[in-house]
């Protein structure tokens, strides 16, 4: 039945019908009609963050953890511009989000009115769709399009800009009038891949002696983990994943090579470098993966399964392009591939695994990989891991074993420091029953630490592990290796006392300096269920992430760290297979194994 409803009430009704049960937002003058309408709704929970950037990352974290569309709300002008980093982050990682911004009255648009900013214009390059609603009657259609476009095809953020008079004006409307979109006249992503191309790929797989699967976030967004695992098991092809592709295949599976690229495992990089067929699925050949492009997988035939046609051939040439949804295409591909043992190829990769394992020194120090291993163990691989950006992120990428999709959240494409805590808030709200760990650095946590307050208010027991190396570690690492150890402005010794900080917000803190203390603190933290916890780990400043492919080098040119058996010290150099083997034999002889 039609009744008089304000634009704000209509907005909330549309959001509800789109399945939105949480909004992350921050009020302001032009949002008053919406905030007044929210006051009466029991079916949509509003989370009041402490900064709009937090709202955008929280909506993103909610979307990544749940597979639903995340929704955030910000006021005109500074509220909207504070969302930008979060929108760009979601855009780079293809995360579905609907961002609603308030706008000044339609009559005032373009007059430099108080708190006016051109939100549609500013966000144009970082959204899939944006719409300035000029009439209340147009609002339901705009919301329907925004959700449909955000969640279909290659997912991504959309924006609806809502002038205050539009949300304040009432029209005759009935909730039954709302029609979620099922199609769009001009936006028609293709999901079914071309059968001829799929058969061509099946033949290439059946003929190949040295294939590798290279998978990204597209597997997660299409829900194709099962099909990928089946393909890998049936054809005996090992799988390497991007940072975004963690959880595409269980990383404890024998066929998993973990992450590749700049800080990927050496064996994944060698496998890609020497393969004869590289099958990319839902991954975009990012420069952190390819290194020097013209020497990337130099002898390989390239196949690319991808929903976004613009990605095909963007970075590397493509011999077999297949445009469509990964799950749909893999389901079809599975009908055409044959089982085949991949010997001696897989044996060779297994040898690389033994020669160049990921490792960290077995000394008294506390190291980030140790912390990650304990998190794996103490949570039985069930935690949702959310990272910030820096060395700690790469260590987590290497050591956190993601056994399933959507338990790994990290800003891959944009590399946004400050992402971790608010994204963890979104993930915890999506999964109140799970343990959410925010693995962060002493630099990154200072970028959105105000969101500790949000976590306290909503009683979210997020465990924030601060890797305190008293520096902007990743930048410091580059300065040490490539800029003559001139540590210009990467010192972070001037930092708040994190124990006092979390205490001031109303959470609980543990500071740990030894491995035993770390285990005890994590164990205690896991018992706390009603507030955020900080575990601040004091780590060595000089520690570096290994292996490392220097920027712009081919990925087989990795620098690795090894323990010098003569001097008992550490050294690093470009990986040399022969030397490595010799060292391994010496080590075995020394330990009598
Ligand atoms: C918003 C933002 N500013 C700057 C950078 C560049 N950057 C990348 S890693 C890094 C250092 C991160 O330091 P910290 O959070 O302490 O983590 P660590 O590397 O020490 O583990 C910086 C400054 C970034 N990624 N994001």
Coordinates of C-alpha atoms and ligand atoms in Angstrom, one line a residue:
X1 CA 0.0 0.0 0.0
X2 CA 1.3 3.4 -0.9
X3 CA 1.9 5.9 1.8
X4 CA 3.7 9.2 2.2
X5 CA 7.4 8.4 2.8
X6 CA 10.4 10.7 2.9
X7 CA 13.4 10.0 0.7
X8 CA 15.3 9.0 3.8
X9 CA 12.7 6.4 4.7
X10 CA 12.6 5.1 1.2
X11 CA 16.4 4.8 1.2
X12 CA 16.4 2.6 4.3
X13 CA 13.6 0.5 2.9
X14 CA 15.5 -0.1 -0.3
X15 CA 18.7 -0.9 1.7
X16 CA 16.8 -3.4 3.8
X17 CA 15.4 -5.1 0.7
X18 CA 18.9 -5.4 -0.8
X19 CA 19.8 -7.4 2.3
X20 CA 21.7 -4.7 4.1
X21 CA 21.7 -5.2 7.8
X22 CA 24.6 -3.1 8.9
X23 CA 25.6 0.5 7.8
X24 CA 28.8 2.1 8.8
X25 CA 28.5 5.8 9.0
X26 CA 29.0 9.2 10.5
X27 CA 26.4 11.9 10.7
X28 CA 26.3 15.5 9.4
X29 CA 23.9 18.3 8.6
X30 CA 22.7 17.1 5.3
X31 CA 22.3 13.5 6.6
X32 CA 19.8 14.6 9.4
X33 CA 16.7 13.2 7.5
X34 CA 18.5 9.9 7.1
X35 CA 19.8 9.8 10.7
X36 CA 16.3 10.6 11.9
X37 CA 14.9 7.7 9.9
X38 CA 17.6 5.3 11.1
X39 CA 16.5 6.1 14.7
X40 CA 13.3 4.1 14.2
X41 CA 14.7 1.1 12.3
X42 CA 15.4 -2.1 14.2
X43 CA 16.4 -4.2 11.2
X44 CA 19.4 -2.1 10.2
X45 CA 22.2 -1.7 12.6
X46 CA 24.1 1.5 12.3
X47 CA 27.7 1.5 13.5
X48 CA 29.0 4.9 14.4
X49 CA 32.6 4.9 13.5
X50 CA 35.1 7.6 14.6
X51 CA 36.3 8.7 11.1
X52 CA 34.6 8.3 7.7
X53 CA 37.7 6.5 6.4
X54 CA 36.9 3.9 9.1
X55 CA 33.4 3.6 7.8
X56 CA 34.6 2.8 4.2
X57 CA 37.2 0.2 5.4
X58 CA 34.7 -1.3 7.8
X59 CA 32.1 -1.7 5.0
X60 CA 34.9 -3.2 2.8
X61 CA 35.9 -5.6 5.6
X62 CA 32.2 -6.6 6.1
X63 CA 31.9 -7.3 2.4
X64 CA 35.1 -9.3 2.2
X65 CA 34.3 -11.4 5.2
X66 CA 30.6 -12.0 4.4
X67 CA 30.5 -12.0 0.6
X68 CA 27.6 -9.4 0.8
X69 CA 27.7 -5.8 -0.3
X70 CA 29.1 -3.4 2.3
X71 CA 27.3 -0.1 2.9
X72 CA 28.8 3.1 4.3
X73 CA 27.3 6.5 4.8
X74 CA 29.0 9.9 5.0
X75 CA 28.0 13.5 5.0
X76 CA 28.7 16.0 2.2
X77 CA 32.1 17.7 1.8
X78 CA 34.7 16.5 4.3
X79 CA 32.6 13.4 5.2
X80 CA 32.5 12.3 1.6
X81 CA 36.2 13.1 0.9
X82 CA 37.2 11.1 4.0
X83 CA 35.7 8.0 2.3
X84 CA 37.9 8.3 -0.8
X85 CA 40.8 6.2 0.4
X86 CA 38.4 3.4 1.4
X87 CA 36.6 3.6 -1.9
X88 CA 39.9 3.5 -3.8
X89 CA 41.0 0.5 -1.7
X90 CA 37.8 -1.4 -2.5
X91 CA 38.0 -0.5 -6.1
X92 CA 41.6 -1.8 -6.5
X93 CA 40.6 -5.1 -4.9
X94 CA 37.2 -5.5 -6.6
X95 CA 35.1 -5.4 -3.4
X96 CA 31.4 -4.7 -3.6
X97 CA 30.4 -1.7 -1.7
X98 CA 27.6 0.9 -1.9
X99 CA 28.6 4.3 -0.6
X100 CA 26.0 6.8 0.2
X101 CA 27.0 10.4 0.6
X102 CA 24.9 13.3 1.6
X103 CA 24.9 16.4 -0.6
X104 CA 23.9 20.0 -0.2
X105 CA 20.4 21.1 -1.4
X106 CA 19.9 20.7 -5.2
X107 CA 19.4 24.4 -5.5
X108 CA 22.8 25.0 -3.9
X109 CA 24.9 22.5 -6.0
X110 CA 27.7 24.3 -7.7
X111 CA 27.6 27.4 -5.6
X112 CA 30.4 26.5 -3.2
X113 CA 27.8 26.0 -0.5
X114 CA 28.9 25.1 3.0
X115 CA 30.4 21.6 3.0
X116 CA 29.9 21.2 -0.7
X117 CA 32.2 18.9 -2.6
X118 CA 31.6 17.2 -6.0
X119 CA 31.4 13.7 -4.7
X120 CA 30.4 12.2 -8.0
X121 CA 33.2 14.0 -9.8
X122 CA 35.9 13.3 -7.2
X123 CA 35.1 9.5 -7.1
X124 CA 34.5 9.0 -10.8
X125 CA 37.8 7.1 -11.5
X126 CA 37.4 4.8 -8.5
X127 CA 33.8 3.6 -8.7
X128 CA 31.9 1.4 -11.0
X129 CA 28.9 3.6 -11.0
X130 CA 27.8 6.9 -9.4
X131 CA 24.6 8.8 -9.4
X132 CA 23.6 12.2 -8.1
X133 CA 19.9 11.8 -7.2
X134 CA 18.0 14.9 -8.1
X135 CA 14.4 13.8 -7.4
X136 CA 13.1 11.6 -4.6
X137 CA 11.2 9.5 -7.3
X138 CA 14.6 8.5 -8.8
X139 CA 16.1 7.3 -5.5
X140 CA 14.9 3.6 -5.5
X141 CA 16.1 3.1 -9.1
X142 CA 19.5 4.6 -8.2
X143 CA 19.9 2.2 -5.2
X144 CA 18.8 -0.8 -7.2
X145 CA 21.4 0.0 -9.9
X146 CA 24.1 0.7 -7.3
X147 CA 23.6 -2.7 -5.7
X148 CA 23.3 -4.6 -8.9
X149 CA 26.4 -3.1 -10.4
X150 CA 28.4 -3.4 -7.2
X151 CA 27.8 -7.1 -6.8
X152 CA 27.7 -8.4 -10.4
X153 CA 30.5 -8.9 -13.0
X154 CA 33.8 -7.8 -11.5
X155 CA 32.5 -6.5 -8.1
X156 CA 33.4 -3.0 -7.0
X157 CA 32.3 0.1 -5.2
X158 CA 29.4 2.4 -6.3
X159 CA 28.3 5.7 -5.0
X160 CA 24.9 7.4 -4.6
X161 CA 25.0 11.1 -3.8
X162 CA 21.9 12.3 -2.0
X163 CA 21.0 16.0 -1.7
X164 CA 19.4 16.9 1.6
X165 CA 16.1 18.1 0.0
X166 CA 15.8 14.8 -1.9
X167 CA 16.0 12.8 1.3
X168 CA 13.7 15.2 3.1
X169 CA 11.0 15.3 0.4
X170 CA 8.1 12.9 0.9
X171 CA 6.3 11.1 -2.0
X172 CA 3.6 8.5 -2.2
X173 CA 5.5 5.2 -2.3
X174 CA 5.1 1.6 -1.2
X175 CA 7.9 -0.8 -0.2
X176 CA 6.3 -3.2 -2.6
X177 CA 7.3 -0.8 -5.4
X178 CA 10.9 -1.6 -4.9
X179 CA 12.4 -3.8 -7.6
X180 CA 16.0 -5.0 -7.0
X181 CA 17.7 -5.0 -10.4
X182 CA 18.2 -8.3 -12.2
X183 CA 19.7 -6.8 -15.3
X184 CA 20.8 -3.5 -16.8
X185 CA 20.3 -2.3 -20.4
X186 CA 23.9 -1.1 -20.8
X187 CA 25.8 -3.1 -18.2
X188 CA 25.8 -6.8 -19.1
X189 CA 28.8 -8.7 -17.7
X190 CA 29.4 -12.0 -19.3
X191 CA 29.5 -15.0 -17.1
X192 CA 29.6 -18.0 -19.5
X193 CA 33.0 -18.4 -21.1
X194 CA 33.3 -19.3 -24.8
X195 CA 33.1 -23.1 -25.1
X196 CA 35.7 -23.3 -27.9
X197 CA 38.2 -21.4 -25.8
X198 CA 37.5 -23.6 -22.8
X199 CA 38.1 -26.7 -24.9
X200 CA 41.3 -25.1 -26.2
X201 CA 42.5 -24.6 -22.7
X202 CA 41.6 -28.2 -21.7
X203 CA 43.7 -29.4 -24.6
X204 CA 46.6 -27.1 -23.6
X205 CA 46.3 -28.5 -20.1
X206 CA 46.2 -32.1 -21.3
X207 CA 49.3 -31.5 -23.5
X208 CA 51.3 -29.5 -21.0
X209 CA 54.3 -31.1 -19.2
X210 CA 54.9 -28.1 -16.8
X211 CA 51.7 -26.2 -16.0
X212 CA 51.0 -23.9 -13.1
X213 CA 47.7 -22.4 -11.9
X214 CA 48.0 -18.8 -10.8
X215 CA 44.9 -17.6 -9.0
X216 CA 43.6 -14.4 -7.5
X217 CA 40.7 -12.7 -5.8
X218 CA 38.4 -13.6 -8.7
X219 CA 38.2 -17.2 -7.3
X220 CA 37.0 -15.8 -4.0
X221 CA 34.4 -13.4 -5.4
X222 CA 33.0 -16.0 -7.7
X223 CA 33.0 -18.7 -5.0
X224 CA 35.0 -21.1 -7.1
X225 CA 37.3 -22.6 -4.4
X226 CA 35.8 -26.1 -4.8
X227 CA 36.1 -26.2 -8.6
X228 CA 39.7 -24.9 -8.4
X229 CA 40.6 -27.5 -5.9
X230 CA 39.0 -30.2 -8.0
X231 CA 40.9 -29.0 -11.1
X232 CA 44.2 -29.0 -9.3
X233 CA 43.7 -32.5 -7.8
X234 CA 42.4 -34.0 -11.0
X235 CA 45.2 -32.7 -13.2
X236 CA 47.9 -32.6 -10.6
X237 CA 48.7 -29.0 -11.2
X238 CA 50.1 -27.0 -8.4
X239 CA 48.5 -23.7 -7.5
X240 CA 50.1 -20.4 -6.5
X241 CA 48.0 -17.5 -5.3
X242 CA 48.2 -13.8 -5.2
X243 CA 47.8 -11.9 -1.9
X244 CA 44.2 -11.4 -2.8
X245 CA 43.8 -15.1 -3.8
X246 CA 44.6 -16.4 -0.3
X247 CA 42.0 -19.0 0.5
X248 CA 41.3 -19.8 -3.1
X249 CA 42.7 -23.2 -2.3
X250 CA 43.5 -24.5 1.2
X251 CA 47.0 -23.3 1.7
X252 CA 47.9 -26.4 3.7
X253 CA 46.9 -28.6 0.7
X254 CA 50.0 -30.4 -0.8
X255 CA 49.2 -28.8 -4.2
X256 CA 49.4 -25.2 -2.8
X257 CA 52.6 -23.2 -3.4
X258 CA 51.4 -20.2 -1.4
X259 CA 52.0 -16.7 -2.5
X260 CA 54.2 -15.7 -5.5
X261 CA 55.8 -12.4 -6.5
X262 CA 58.0 -9.9 -4.8
X263 CA 57.7 -11.5 -1.4
X264 CA 56.3 -14.8 -2.5
X265 CA 57.9 -18.2 -1.9
X266 CA 61.0 -18.9 -4.0
X267 CA 59.4 -22.2 -5.1
X268 CA 56.3 -20.5 -6.4
X269 CA 58.4 -18.0 -8.3
X270 CA 60.7 -20.7 -9.8
X271 CA 57.6 -22.7 -10.8
X272 CA 56.1 -19.8 -12.6
X273 CA 59.4 -18.8 -14.2
X274 CA 60.0 -22.3 -15.6
X275 CA 56.4 -23.4 -16.5
X276 CA 55.3 -24.1 -20.0
X277 CA 51.6 -23.2 -19.4
X278 CA 50.5 -20.5 -16.9
X279 CA 46.7 -20.5 -16.2
X280 CA 45.8 -17.2 -14.6
X281 CA 42.3 -17.2 -13.0
X282 CA 40.7 -14.1 -11.6
X283 CA 44.1 -12.5 -11.2
X284 CA 45.4 -9.4 -12.9
X285 CA 49.2 -9.9 -13.3
X286 CA 50.0 -7.1 -10.9
X287 CA 53.6 -5.7 -11.0
X288 CA 54.2 -7.1 -7.5
X289 CA 53.6 -10.6 -9.1
X290 CA 55.2 -10.3 -12.5
X291 CA 58.3 -8.3 -11.7
X292 CA 60.0 -7.5 -15.1
X293 CA 57.1 -8.3 -17.4
X294 CA 59.1 -9.3 -20.5
X295 CA 60.9 -11.9 -18.5
X296 CA 57.8 -13.2 -16.7
X297 CA 57.2 -16.9 -17.4
X298 CA 59.4 -16.6 -20.5
X299 CA 58.6 -20.0 -22.0
X300 CA 55.0 -20.2 -21.1
X301 CA 51.8 -20.3 -23.0
X302 CA 49.4 -17.9 -21.3
X303 CA 45.7 -18.7 -20.5
X304 CA 43.6 -16.1 -18.7
X305 CA 40.2 -16.7 -17.2
X306 CA 38.8 -13.4 -16.2
X307 CA 35.4 -11.7 -15.8
X308 CA 36.7 -8.2 -16.8
X309 CA 37.6 -8.2 -20.5
X310 CA 39.7 -5.1 -19.9
X311 CA 42.2 -7.2 -17.9
X312 CA 42.9 -9.6 -20.7
X313 CA 46.2 -8.7 -22.4
X314 CA 46.6 -5.7 -20.1
X315 CA 50.0 -6.7 -18.7
X316 CA 51.1 -9.9 -20.4
X317 CA 50.1 -11.3 -23.7
X318 CA 47.3 -13.9 -23.7
X319 CA 47.2 -17.0 -25.9
X320 CA 43.9 -18.3 -24.6
X321 CA 41.5 -15.6 -23.3
X322 CA 38.3 -16.8 -21.6
X323 CA 36.0 -14.1 -20.4
X324 CA 33.4 -15.0 -17.7
X325 CA 32.8 -16.1 -14.2
X326 CA 35.5 -18.4 -12.8
X327 CA 33.1 -20.8 -11.2
X328 CA 31.0 -21.2 -14.3
X329 CA 34.1 -21.7 -16.5
X330 CA 35.9 -24.1 -14.2
X331 CA 32.8 -26.2 -13.9
X332 CA 32.8 -26.5 -17.7
X333 CA 36.6 -27.0 -17.9
X334 CA 36.5 -29.9 -15.5
X335 CA 34.5 -31.9 -18.0
X336 CA 37.2 -31.7 -20.6
X337 CA 40.5 -32.2 -18.7
X338 CA 42.2 -35.5 -18.2
X339 CA 44.0 -36.8 -15.1
X340 CA 47.8 -36.8 -15.6
X341 CA 50.7 -37.3 -13.3
X342 CA 53.0 -34.3 -13.6
X343 CA 56.3 -35.9 -13.2
X344 CA 59.1 -35.0 -13.2
X345 CA 57.8 -31.4 -13.1
X346 CA 56.1 -31.6 -9.7
X347 CA 59.1 -33.4 -8.3
X348 CA 61.3 -30.5 -9.4
X349 CA 59.0 -28.0 -7.6
X350 CA 59.0 -30.2 -4.5
X351 CA 62.8 -30.0 -4.6
X352 CA 62.7 -26.2 -4.8
X353 CA 60.4 -26.4 -1.7
X354 CA 63.1 -28.2 0.2
X355 CA 66.0 -26.1 -1.1
X356 CA 64.3 -22.7 -0.5
X357 CA 61.8 -23.0 2.3
X358 CA 60.4 -19.9 4.0
X359 CA 62.2 -19.7 7.3
X360 CA 63.2 -17.4 10.1
X361 CA 66.1 -17.7 12.5
X362 CA 65.9 -20.2 15.3
X363 CA 67.2 -17.8 18.0
X364 CA 65.8 -16.1 21.1
X365 CA 64.2 -13.2 19.2
X366 CA 60.5 -12.8 18.6
X367 CA 59.7 -12.6 14.9
X368 CA 56.5 -11.8 13.1
X369 CA 56.4 -15.3 11.3
X370 CA 56.5 -16.9 14.8
X371 CA 53.5 -14.8 15.9
X372 CA 51.6 -15.9 12.7
X373 CA 52.4 -19.5 13.3
X374 CA 51.1 -19.3 16.8
X375 CA 47.9 -17.6 15.6
X376 CA 47.4 -20.5 13.1
X377 CA 48.0 -23.0 15.9
X378 CA 46.0 -21.4 18.7
X379 CA 43.0 -20.7 16.5
X380 CA 43.2 -24.0 14.7
X381 CA 43.3 -22.1 11.4
X382 CA 39.8 -20.7 12.1
X383 CA 40.7 -17.0 12.6
X384 CA 39.9 -14.3 10.2
X385 CA 43.2 -12.5 9.6
X386 CA 43.1 -8.9 8.7
X387 CA 46.3 -7.1 8.0
X388 CA 47.6 -3.6 7.5
X389 CA 50.4 -2.7 5.1
X390 CA 54.1 -3.3 5.4
X391 CA 56.5 -6.0 6.4
X392 CA 54.0 -7.5 8.8
X393 CA 51.5 -7.9 5.9
X394 CA 54.0 -9.8 3.8
X395 CA 55.0 -12.1 6.7
X396 CA 51.3 -12.7 7.3
X397 CA 50.9 -13.4 3.5
X398 CA 53.7 -15.9 3.7
X399 CA 52.9 -17.7 7.0
X400 CA 49.2 -17.4 7.6
X401 CA 47.6 -20.6 6.2
X402 CA 44.3 -19.6 4.8
X403 CA 42.3 -22.8 4.6
X404 CA 39.1 -21.2 3.2
X405 CA 37.9 -18.2 1.4
X406 CA 37.1 -15.0 3.2
X407 CA 39.3 -15.5 6.2
X408 CA 42.0 -13.3 4.8
X409 CA 41.5 -9.5 4.4
X410 CA 44.3 -7.3 3.2
X411 CA 44.6 -4.2 1.1
X412 CA 46.3 -5.7 -1.9
X413 CA 46.0 -3.3 -4.8
X414 CA 46.2 0.1 -3.1
X415 CA 48.3 -1.0 -0.1
X416 CA 46.4 1.2 2.3
X417 CA 48.0 1.6 5.8
X418 CA 45.2 2.2 8.3
X419 CA 43.0 -0.5 6.6
X420 CA 43.4 -3.2 9.3
X421 CA 41.5 -2.1 12.4
X422 CA 38.4 -0.7 10.7
X423 CA 38.3 -3.7 8.2
X424 CA 38.6 -6.0 11.2
X425 CA 35.6 -4.2 12.8
X426 CA 33.6 -4.9 9.6
X427 CA 34.7 -8.6 9.6
X428 CA 33.8 -9.1 13.3
X429 CA 30.3 -7.7 12.7
X430 CA 29.9 -10.0 9.7
X431 CA 31.1 -13.0 11.8
X432 CA 30.4 -12.4 15.6
X433 CA 31.2 -16.1 16.2
X434 CA 34.7 -16.0 14.8
X435 CA 38.0 -14.7 16.1
X436 CA 39.2 -11.7 14.1
X437 CA 42.9 -10.9 14.3
X438 CA 44.2 -7.5 13.1
X439 CA 47.9 -8.0 12.3
X440 CA 49.4 -4.5 12.1
X441 CA 52.5 -2.4 12.4
X442 CA 53.4 0.4 14.8
X443 CA 53.1 2.8 11.8
X444 CA 49.9 1.4 10.3
X445 CA 47.9 1.3 13.6
X446 CA 48.5 5.0 14.1
X447 CA 46.6 5.7 10.9
X448 CA 43.2 4.7 12.2
X449 CA 43.7 4.0 15.9
X450 CA 40.6 6.1 16.7
X451 CA 38.6 3.0 15.7
X452 CA 39.6 1.3 18.9
X453 CA 36.7 3.4 20.4
X454 CA 34.3 1.8 17.9
X455 CA 35.4 -1.7 18.8
X456 CA 35.0 -0.9 22.5
X457 CA 31.5 0.6 22.1
X458 CA 30.2 -2.4 20.1
X459 CA 32.1 -4.9 22.4
X460 CA 34.1 -6.4 19.5
X461 CA 36.8 -8.7 20.8
X462 CA 39.3 -8.1 18.0
X463 CA 42.8 -9.1 18.8
X464 CA 45.1 -6.4 17.4
X465 CA 48.7 -7.7 17.2
X466 CA 51.0 -4.7 16.8
X467 CA 54.3 -5.7 15.3
X468 CA 56.3 -2.9 17.0
X469 CA 59.7 -2.7 15.2
X470 CA 59.8 1.1 16.0
X471 CA 60.1 1.9 12.3
X472 CA 58.2 2.0 9.1
X473 CA 59.7 -1.3 8.5
X474 CA 59.0 -2.0 4.8
X475 CA 60.3 1.4 3.7
X476 CA 63.3 1.0 6.0
X477 CA 64.0 -2.3 4.3
X478 CA 64.1 -0.7 0.9
X479 CA 66.3 2.1 2.3
X480 CA 68.7 -0.5 3.8
X481 CA 68.9 -2.6 0.6
X482 CA 68.7 0.0 -2.1
X483 CA 69.4 3.4 -0.6
X484 CA 72.6 2.8 1.3
X485 CA 71.0 2.5 4.7
X486 CA 70.1 6.2 4.7
X487 CA 67.1 5.8 7.0
X488 CA 65.4 9.0 6.1
X489 CA 62.2 9.5 8.2
X490 CA 61.3 5.9 8.8
X491 CA 62.0 6.0 12.5
X492 CA 58.9 5.5 14.6
X493 CA 60.3 5.6 18.1
X494 CA 58.1 8.5 18.8
X495 CA 54.9 6.6 19.3
X496 CA 52.2 6.4 21.9
X497 CA 52.5 3.9 24.7
X498 CA 50.2 1.3 23.1
X499 CA 49.3 -0.2 26.5
X500 CA 48.1 3.2 27.8
X501 CA 46.3 3.9 24.5
X502 CA 44.2 0.7 24.5
X503 CA 43.6 1.2 28.2
X504 CA 42.4 4.8 27.6
X505 CA 39.9 3.5 25.0
X506 CA 38.7 0.7 27.4
X507 CA 40.3 -2.4 25.9
X508 CA 43.0 -4.6 27.3
X509 CA 46.7 -4.7 26.4
X510 CA 49.6 -7.2 26.7
X511 CA 53.2 -6.2 25.8
X512 CA 55.4 -9.1 24.9
X513 CA 59.1 -9.4 24.2
X514 CA 59.7 -13.2 24.2
X515 CA 58.2 -16.2 22.4
X516 CA 56.8 -17.6 25.6
X517 CA 55.2 -14.3 26.5
X518 CA 53.7 -14.1 23.1
X519 CA 52.1 -17.5 23.4
X520 CA 50.7 -16.7 26.8
X521 CA 49.3 -13.3 25.7
X522 CA 47.7 -14.7 22.6
X523 CA 46.2 -17.5 24.8
X524 CA 44.8 -15.0 27.3
X525 CA 43.6 -12.7 24.5
X526 CA 41.6 -15.6 23.0
X527 CA 39.7 -15.9 26.3
X528 CA 38.5 -12.3 26.2
X529 CA 35.2 -11.9 24.4
X530 CA 33.8 -8.5 25.1
X531 CA 36.4 -5.9 24.1
X532 CA 39.4 -5.3 21.8
X533 CA 42.7 -6.6 22.9
X534 CA 46.2 -5.3 21.9
X535 CA 49.1 -7.7 21.9
X536 CA 52.1 -5.5 21.3
X537 CA 55.1 -7.5 20.2
X538 CA 58.5 -5.9 20.5
X539 CA 60.4 -7.0 17.4
X540 CA 63.9 -6.4 16.0
X541 CA 64.1 -3.3 13.9
X542 CA 66.5 -4.7 11.3
X543 CA 64.5 -7.7 10.3
X544 CA 63.7 -8.0 6.6
X545 CA 61.1 -9.9 4.6
X546 CA 62.7 -12.7 2.5
X547 CA 62.7 -13.6 -0.3
X548 CA 62.6 -10.4 -2.1
X549 CA 62.5 -9.7 -5.8
X550 CA 63.9 -6.3 -6.3
X551 CA 61.5 -4.0 -8.0
X552 CA 61.6 -4.4 -11.8
X553 CA 63.7 -7.6 -11.7
X554 CA 62.5 -10.9 -13.1
X555 CA 60.9 -13.1 -10.5
X556 CA 63.6 -15.8 -10.6
X557 CA 66.1 -13.1 -9.5
X558 CA 65.3 -13.3 -5.8
X559 CA 67.3 -12.2 -2.9
X560 CA 67.2 -14.7 -0.1
X561 CA 68.6 -14.7 3.4
X562 CA 70.7 -17.6 4.6
X563 CA 72.4 -18.5 7.8
X564 CA 76.2 -18.5 7.3
X565 CA 77.4 -21.7 8.9
X566 CA 81.0 -20.5 9.3
X567 CA 80.3 -17.1 10.9
X568 CA 77.0 -18.1 12.5
X569 CA 75.7 -14.8 11.1
X570 CA 73.0 -14.0 8.6
X571 CA 73.7 -12.8 5.1
X572 CA 71.6 -12.2 2.0
X573 CA 72.3 -12.4 -1.6
X574 CA 70.6 -13.4 -4.9
X575 CA 69.5 -17.0 -4.7
X576 CA 71.9 -19.4 -6.3
X577 CA 70.6 -22.9 -6.6
X578 CA 73.9 -24.7 -6.6
X579 CA 75.3 -22.8 -3.6
X580 CA 72.0 -23.4 -1.8
X581 CA 72.2 -27.1 -2.4
X582 CA 75.8 -27.1 -1.1
X583 CA 74.8 -25.2 2.0
X584 CA 72.0 -27.6 2.6
X585 CA 74.3 -30.6 2.5
X586 CA 76.8 -28.9 4.8
X587 CA 74.0 -28.1 7.3
X588 CA 72.7 -31.6 7.2
X589 CA 76.2 -33.0 7.8
X590 CA 76.7 -30.6 10.7
X591 CA 73.4 -31.5 12.3
X592 CA 74.1 -35.2 11.6
X593 CA 70.7 -35.7 9.7
Ligands
LIG1 C1 48.5 5.4 3.6 C2 49.9 4.9 3.3 N1 50.9 5.8 3.4 C3 52.2 5.3 3.1 C4 52.4 4.1 2.6 C5 53.8 3.6 2.2 N2 54.2 2.5 3.1 C6 54.1 1.2 2.7 S1 54.7 0.2 3.9 C7 55.0 1.4 5.0 C8 55.6 1.2 6.3 C9 54.6 0.5 7.2 O1 55.1 0.5 8.5 P1 54.4 -0.3 9.7 O2 52.9 -0.2 9.6 O3 55.1 0.0 11.0 O4 54.7 -1.8 9.3 P2 56.0 -2.6 9.1 O5 56.5 -2.5 7.7 O6 57.0 -2.0 10.1 O7 55.7 -4.0 9.4 C10 54.8 2.7 4.4 C11 55.0 4.0 5.0 C12 51.2 3.2 2.5 N3 51.3 2.0 2.0 N4 50.0 3.7 2.8

